[in-house]
Amino acid sequence: MNEEIKIQELSLGNVSQDLPTTTNAQDQPSVYLVETFYITSKKNTVFQVRLTEKGLSLRKKSNGSSKEQTILLEDIIGCRCLRSKRKRNTTAACACSSLPGGESQLRVVEDNSVDLDETDVSAYLYIYAYILKKNRRGGLRERTTLTLRFRSFDKYDDNNKEAQKWRSAVKKLLTDRMSMSPNGYTMKDMRKVLILVNPKSGSGKARETFQQRVAPIFLEAEIPYELHVTKHANYARDYVRHKDIHIYKYIVVVGGDGLYFEVINGMFERADWERAISEISIGIIPCGSGNGLAKSIAHSYKSCSGSTATEHLYMDHVICAFGQKYASENSTCKLNFISRLKKSLTVSSYVIKPVTDIIGYCQLYYRFRAGYKLFLINLDINLCDYFNKKAPSKILDIVMPVVNKHLRRNRPVTCPESVGRLEFKNIPVNSELFKFVFLPTGHYMLNLTGTTKEGDLLWNGKFYFDVPDGKTIDADRMGR
């Protein structure tokens, strides 16, 4: 459907159902629950809500036409049964009122609250989902609340029984889905989540960000957590190293990359580090001045990250060197000017001696005021093992198709490498080579080196480039 259904509070009325609770069609999902709801403000509009193995299907019927929308199970994080809140006494002469049209007007409380409205026998089921809305720069998750009002019966207990039936079914589907993941959180595993917050991260609003934007999600998902605010450098490292962290299912850091690295270091300094890393998952909520790791993780999983991978990369200059034992003296590499913003790389050499093994090294450095620091990428691999499919590399899987496309000979790069001319013509130097990672704004140096097993130099290239569209990180605050 091109037109989306506007999700709002749906009120269960005494409307007959016209769909079965199961389907035998092979291409249709199994239907576990089905009920018909209507919107009080629109007498001629009804919704048929079906709970299936894929999620919640909402079929809107109005004036003879129908539209359907599905809230995917993977986007639903939880659901709760609530009651309406008692209204405060006012001077209004009329005590009657119409049903509120949405969550912004309806006030609800827990079933055991002293403020519940005993005159309202309705039971409300709140279903919380965060739906991915894609846009030009990737996408963001939008909070969506579906409110189902059960009021078919004259007594609250009967209405609540119906609401609880739906809640239990949704919870069961969520639990089954999470149990399929080795690190999934299930209702059977009620270990808490350890939250470590660095109050000085970024602009100093990490704690406020957690309370306003993250804590409500834990509440909606009914996930218990324990919050600790770091008091000094290496607080998280010491805590993870010495405390009984096996009482937690997850450890989530709220801060920059440095706080995450503290937790990693603390984990590996434990005597039972193997058990710890196998039983406890670690997550990060980026609130620091350096969030490259969180950005890269989000991009890798094609999730929303606030910004996609690096969109522009402006190459400055290249410095190359070749080992004279294996390459001819006239071996060269140079940048070719294509346009003001585009350049390409050409490498030309003649292999004068066969190479049986090639060890490749790749390091990415970020330039701070004090000089270059290693940043995110530090790779070494036996290229012969990779080319002969003995050692996998996701990075080379991305880069090599681009390289082979511009190789000026009839066969791709192989290993062992035989005597003969080796030339790469006009390899485009752009962000495609770094689409697997988010790079903050700044100046970089990419160091590529190839040696033999004995350590003899085959080649070395230093590539200097700028990234203009990331987020600037501060050298003085990197790591916190």
XYZ file of C-alpha atoms in Angstrom:
480
model
C 0.000 0.000 0.000
C 1.273 3.463 -0.821
C -0.745 5.098 1.916
C 0.279 4.299 5.482
C -2.328 3.730 8.155
C -2.067 6.260 10.930
C -1.693 4.189 14.080
C -3.643 5.524 17.003
C -5.741 4.159 19.870
C -8.091 1.453 18.691
C -11.151 0.642 20.799
C -12.479 -2.911 20.962
C -16.205 -2.981 20.358
C -18.832 -5.696 20.082
C -18.152 -6.179 16.393
C -18.406 -9.629 14.854
C -15.230 -11.158 13.479
C -15.105 -12.224 9.855
C -11.704 -13.888 9.559
C -10.527 -17.301 10.816
C -7.718 -17.498 13.365
C -5.535 -19.701 11.143
C -4.805 -19.979 7.447
C -3.720 -22.904 5.320
C -2.186 -20.877 2.514
C 1.493 -21.669 2.264
C 2.481 -18.112 1.421
C 0.548 -16.605 4.328
C 1.813 -16.412 7.929
C 0.016 -18.314 10.671
C -2.540 -16.207 12.538
C -2.573 -16.705 16.317
C -5.115 -14.085 17.403
C -7.592 -11.918 15.556
C -10.017 -9.264 16.761
C -11.956 -6.381 15.291
C -11.531 -2.881 16.701
C -13.089 0.432 15.868
C -12.216 4.077 16.407
C -14.824 5.883 18.480
C -14.377 9.154 16.615
C -14.979 7.410 13.272
C -18.089 5.248 13.445
C -17.621 3.817 9.955
C -13.957 2.853 10.372
C -12.971 -0.530 11.766
C -9.611 -2.227 12.102
C -9.068 -5.922 11.958
C -5.967 -6.662 14.043
C -4.243 -9.998 13.546
C -1.274 -11.326 15.486
C 0.826 -13.490 13.178
C 4.271 -15.047 13.245
C 5.506 -11.986 11.335
C 3.981 -9.346 13.600
C 0.797 -7.310 13.920
C -1.313 -6.900 10.819
C -3.699 -3.923 10.799
C -6.394 -4.006 8.145
C -8.357 -0.786 7.960
C -11.868 -0.956 6.549
C -13.695 2.254 5.755
C -16.532 3.029 3.336
C -16.098 -0.228 1.453
C -12.330 0.080 0.921
C -9.503 -1.474 2.892
C -5.802 -0.854 3.541
C -3.328 -3.046 5.370
C -0.147 -2.343 7.288
C 2.110 -4.676 9.259
C 4.219 -3.891 12.306
C 7.022 -6.438 12.015
C 7.782 -8.597 15.022
C 11.456 -7.632 14.761
C 10.477 -3.988 15.348
C 8.383 -4.704 18.468
C 10.297 -4.457 21.750
C 7.551 -5.077 24.306
C 3.990 -4.603 25.498
C 2.214 -3.778 28.762
C -1.319 -3.958 30.137
C -2.430 -0.733 31.840
C -5.531 0.962 33.250
C -6.809 4.484 32.815
C -5.762 7.012 35.428
C -8.305 8.695 37.669
C -8.955 12.266 36.626
C -8.478 15.068 39.077
C -11.540 16.850 40.429
C -12.476 19.890 38.421
C -15.158 22.528 38.598
C -16.726 21.302 35.383
C -20.459 20.642 35.708
C -20.476 17.671 33.314
C -18.652 14.533 34.378
C -19.139 12.693 31.092
C -16.499 12.716 28.352
C -15.779 11.036 25.066
C -13.053 8.464 24.568
C -9.666 10.123 24.095
C -8.417 9.907 20.551
C -4.809 9.062 21.269
C -2.093 8.314 23.764
C -1.330 12.009 24.290
C -4.784 12.501 25.893
C -5.189 9.156 27.634
C -3.467 8.816 31.010
C -2.736 5.286 32.166
C -1.241 3.690 35.274
C -0.256 0.239 36.496
C -2.978 -2.143 37.644
C -1.923 -1.781 41.298
C -1.767 2.022 41.307
C -3.836 4.015 43.799
C -4.622 6.489 41.004
C -6.468 4.077 38.721
C -9.942 4.999 37.516
C -12.294 2.348 38.921
C -15.194 3.692 36.861
C -13.458 2.658 33.632
C -13.673 -1.114 33.178
C -11.521 -1.024 30.042
C -8.147 -2.774 29.835
C -5.491 -1.130 27.660
C -2.740 -3.046 25.875
C 0.193 -0.857 24.847
C 2.447 -2.372 22.168
C 5.772 -0.570 21.634
C 7.650 -0.709 18.341
C 10.569 1.170 16.796
C 10.050 1.124 13.055
C 12.950 1.800 10.712
C 12.221 4.753 8.445
C 14.730 4.838 5.607
C 15.928 8.086 4.118
C 18.700 9.374 1.884
C 21.352 9.103 4.609
C 20.384 5.664 5.873
C 17.484 5.715 8.281
C 16.215 6.308 11.779
C 13.918 4.280 13.998
C 10.636 5.978 14.825
C 8.837 5.139 18.050
C 5.339 3.814 17.426
C 2.785 2.920 20.094
C -0.253 0.832 19.230
C -2.954 1.034 21.918
C -5.689 -1.601 21.969
C -8.648 -0.942 24.276
C -10.552 -3.995 25.479
C -14.064 -3.226 26.777
C -16.376 -5.932 25.485
C -17.339 -6.981 29.013
C -18.959 -5.149 31.902
C -16.208 -6.086 34.351
C -12.582 -5.021 34.262
C -11.308 -8.500 35.178
C -12.929 -9.992 32.087
C -11.552 -7.269 29.818
C -8.125 -7.584 31.410
C -8.180 -11.340 30.784
C -8.585 -10.659 27.057
C -5.823 -8.040 27.066
C -3.496 -10.373 28.978
C -4.157 -13.100 26.418
C -2.877 -10.814 23.673
C 0.043 -9.654 25.805
C 1.102 -13.235 26.569
C 0.918 -14.173 22.899
C 3.065 -11.201 21.842
C 5.585 -11.928 24.619
C 5.758 -15.579 23.571
C 6.529 -14.634 19.967
C 9.180 -12.132 21.085
C 10.780 -14.689 23.399
C 10.833 -17.364 20.691
C 12.415 -14.940 18.252
C 15.096 -13.800 20.706
C 15.917 -17.371 21.716
C 16.972 -18.031 18.126
C 19.886 -15.624 18.676
C 22.818 -16.963 20.753
C 22.940 -13.686 22.676
C 19.219 -12.970 22.723
C 17.502 -11.687 25.855
C 14.595 -13.870 26.931
C 12.074 -13.625 29.719
C 13.492 -16.844 31.192
C 16.875 -15.186 31.647
C 16.117 -12.367 34.071
C 19.695 -11.285 34.645
C 20.037 -7.521 34.685
C 21.768 -5.333 32.147
C 24.764 -3.437 33.516
C 24.749 0.176 32.306
C 28.037 2.102 32.592
C 27.678 5.828 31.923
C 30.536 8.276 31.487
C 29.000 11.611 32.611
C 31.728 13.616 30.859
C 31.370 12.007 27.451
C 30.851 14.300 24.513
C 29.197 17.508 25.672
C 28.640 16.107 29.162
C 25.046 15.003 28.520
C 25.489 11.221 28.425
C 23.554 10.630 31.646
C 20.751 12.946 30.562
C 20.623 11.248 27.163
C 20.327 7.833 28.781
C 17.530 8.869 31.156
C 15.513 10.632 28.463
C 16.037 8.405 25.436
C 17.295 4.986 26.509
C 15.762 4.243 29.929
C 12.182 4.463 28.542
C 13.056 1.727 26.032
C 14.224 -0.596 28.821
C 10.952 0.151 30.645
C 8.856 -0.620 27.573
C 10.755 -3.861 26.977
C 10.535 -4.752 30.694
C 14.282 -5.361 30.878
C 15.802 -4.788 34.343
C 19.058 -2.839 34.484
C 21.571 -1.533 36.988
C 23.067 1.903 36.386
C 26.609 2.901 37.369
C 28.132 6.306 36.648
C 31.904 6.266 36.196
C 33.797 8.354 38.744
C 37.281 8.464 37.206
C 39.407 7.136 34.365
C 39.535 3.310 34.214
C 36.542 3.029 36.576
C 34.736 0.771 34.099
C 37.888 -1.269 33.532
C 38.379 -1.898 37.256
C 34.682 -2.635 37.814
C 34.504 -5.233 35.067
C 37.799 -6.760 36.124
C 37.023 -7.249 39.836
C 33.215 -7.461 40.252
C 30.950 -10.472 39.783
C 29.759 -9.591 36.302
C 28.110 -12.971 35.732
C 24.959 -11.616 37.375
C 24.503 -9.553 34.183
C 23.331 -10.660 30.749
C 24.705 -7.625 28.946
C 27.098 -4.772 29.621
C 26.116 -1.547 27.857
C 28.385 1.494 27.849
C 26.966 4.978 27.393
C 29.832 7.115 26.173
C 32.551 7.104 23.546
C 34.755 4.410 22.088
C 37.195 4.752 24.990
C 34.672 3.627 27.602
C 33.939 0.587 25.457
C 37.642 -0.225 25.269
C 37.871 0.047 29.066
C 35.259 -2.693 29.392
C 37.021 -4.877 26.812
C 40.348 -4.502 28.627
C 38.723 -5.264 31.970
C 37.106 -8.410 30.558
C 40.396 -9.793 29.253
C 42.175 -9.053 32.530
C 39.853 -11.401 34.430
C 41.008 -14.897 35.365
C 37.771 -16.261 33.858
C 37.893 -14.071 30.757
C 36.979 -16.920 28.397
C 33.750 -17.600 30.266
C 33.012 -13.881 30.562
C 33.303 -13.091 26.861
C 31.268 -16.168 25.912
C 28.384 -15.464 28.325
C 28.149 -11.654 28.375
C 27.466 -9.471 25.359
C 28.736 -5.896 25.216
C 26.895 -2.994 23.612
C 27.524 0.698 23.127
C 25.246 3.736 23.068
C 27.345 6.449 21.387
C 27.439 9.649 23.422
C 31.138 10.510 23.257
C 33.349 12.719 21.157
C 34.710 9.646 19.386
C 31.948 7.310 18.180
C 33.593 5.660 15.179
C 33.206 2.143 16.557
C 29.474 2.488 17.195
C 28.983 4.044 13.765
C 30.852 1.183 12.114
C 28.848 -1.475 13.970
C 25.554 0.160 13.016
C 26.634 0.498 9.400
C 27.849 -3.112 9.265
C 24.437 -4.354 10.410
C 22.683 -1.942 8.020
C 21.058 -0.284 11.008
C 20.410 3.388 11.578
C 23.499 5.180 12.802
C 22.616 8.853 12.546
C 24.970 9.031 9.593
C 25.936 6.501 6.991
C 29.428 5.441 6.009
C 31.836 8.019 4.686
C 30.326 9.639 1.593
C 33.326 11.631 0.358
C 37.043 11.014 0.422
C 39.503 13.533 -1.003
C 42.952 12.066 -1.716
C 45.802 14.490 -1.066
C 48.978 12.678 -2.142
C 50.643 9.260 -2.282
C 54.164 8.122 -1.399
C 55.280 4.732 -2.734
C 58.342 2.534 -2.347
C 59.196 -0.820 -3.967
C 61.601 -3.524 -2.856
C 64.460 -3.622 -5.374
C 64.958 -7.355 -4.820
C 61.619 -8.147 -6.450
C 60.563 -5.057 -8.435
C 62.202 -3.135 -11.246
C 63.797 0.243 -10.561
C 61.305 2.089 -12.766
C 58.298 0.952 -10.679
C 55.970 3.898 -10.038
C 52.683 4.911 -8.515
C 50.906 8.204 -9.055
C 47.617 9.999 -8.614
C 45.738 10.996 -11.741
C 43.617 14.145 -11.765
C 40.082 13.429 -13.021
C 38.191 16.436 -11.673
C 38.441 18.875 -8.806
C 37.044 16.284 -6.401
C 37.961 12.996 -8.112
C 41.309 11.263 -8.490
C 42.512 7.811 -9.440
C 45.597 5.742 -8.705
C 47.899 4.081 -11.234
C 50.555 1.572 -10.180
C 53.110 0.187 -12.634
C 55.860 -2.319 -11.875
C 57.762 -5.270 -13.288
C 58.214 -8.328 -11.084
C 61.817 -9.507 -11.629
C 61.697 -12.442 -9.211
C 58.827 -14.829 -8.387
C 57.135 -14.317 -5.027
C 55.897 -17.419 -3.209
C 54.334 -15.748 -0.162
C 53.012 -12.230 0.380
C 52.233 -10.868 3.831
C 49.995 -7.813 3.608
C 49.710 -5.114 6.266
C 47.071 -2.383 6.396
C 46.887 0.350 9.034
C 44.711 3.439 9.123
C 45.931 6.476 11.052
C 44.012 9.578 12.133
C 45.934 12.845 12.441
C 45.702 14.706 15.729
C 47.633 17.780 16.780
C 50.365 15.576 18.246
C 50.667 13.441 15.107
C 49.058 10.315 13.706
C 47.357 7.674 15.869
C 46.235 4.202 14.829
C 42.487 4.277 14.138
C 40.088 1.312 13.709
C 41.984 -0.651 11.018
C 45.079 -2.733 11.816
C 45.171 -5.732 9.511
C 47.846 -8.262 8.610
C 47.100 -11.292 6.463
C 48.873 -13.808 4.269
C 47.593 -12.700 0.877
C 48.453 -16.060 -0.659
C 46.157 -17.757 1.840
C 43.418 -15.250 0.985
C 43.811 -15.596 -2.788
C 43.846 -19.390 -2.448
C 40.700 -19.247 -0.257
C 42.445 -20.472 2.884
C 41.974 -17.287 4.933
C 38.825 -15.091 4.684
C 38.890 -11.288 4.869
C 35.762 -9.122 4.619
C 37.871 -6.035 3.956
C 39.670 -7.641 1.000
C 36.339 -8.956 -0.268
C 35.317 -5.317 -0.675
C 38.604 -3.945 -2.028
C 39.832 -6.676 -4.414
C 36.917 -6.543 -6.904
C 37.717 -2.847 -7.391
C 41.444 -3.590 -7.786
C 40.983 -6.505 -10.211
C 38.591 -4.443 -12.298
C 41.419 -2.044 -13.144
C 44.224 -4.608 -13.526
C 45.916 -4.263 -16.925
C 46.481 -7.953 -17.753
C 44.453 -11.030 -18.533
C 44.425 -12.599 -15.057
C 43.679 -11.231 -11.572
C 46.157 -10.789 -8.763
C 47.286 -14.224 -7.607
C 49.764 -15.817 -5.289
C 52.456 -17.042 -5.902
C 53.221 -14.073 -8.185
C 55.257 -14.854 -11.298
C 57.738 -12.725 -13.228
C 56.138 -10.139 -15.495
C 54.508 -6.737 -15.750
C 52.033 -5.772 -13.051
C 49.977 -2.649 -13.737
C 46.840 -1.163 -12.216
C 45.343 1.636 -14.263
C 43.096 4.384 -12.852
C 41.817 2.718 -9.690
C 39.171 5.193 -8.421
C 40.143 6.642 -5.066
C 36.818 7.282 -3.344
C 34.689 6.326 -0.368
C 33.741 2.965 -1.935
C 37.001 1.555 -0.594
C 35.863 2.494 2.938
C 32.147 1.701 2.732
C 32.508 -0.840 5.543
C 33.443 1.795 8.130
C 32.383 5.267 9.309
C 35.237 7.778 9.330
C 34.998 10.975 11.404
C 35.881 14.275 9.798
C 39.633 14.765 9.589
C 42.900 13.906 7.865
C 44.035 10.287 7.474
C 47.018 8.248 6.389
C 46.481 4.731 5.054
C 49.612 2.593 5.169
C 49.740 -0.464 2.879
C 52.765 -2.759 3.010
C 53.623 -6.072 1.394
C 56.551 -8.264 2.426
C 57.766 -11.795 1.938
C 57.647 -14.288 4.792
C 61.301 -13.499 5.390
C 60.494 -9.792 5.788
C 61.825 -8.502 2.456
C 59.928 -5.439 1.245
C 57.770 -5.864 -1.831
C 55.961 -2.528 -1.736
C 54.879 0.234 0.613
C 52.317 2.912 -0.042
C 51.269 5.812 2.170
C 47.988 7.408 1.106
C 47.026 10.762 2.631
C 43.393 11.852 2.360
C 40.698 14.024 3.939
C 37.150 13.145 5.014
C 34.922 16.253 5.149
C 31.507 14.844 6.109
C 31.979 12.774 9.257
C 31.939 13.992 12.856
C 35.032 15.682 14.252
C 36.701 13.933 17.180
C 38.964 15.550 19.754
C 42.398 14.059 20.441
C 42.353 15.258 24.052
C 39.095 13.429 24.755
C 39.647 10.314 22.676
C 39.232 7.307 24.912
C 36.735 8.922 27.271
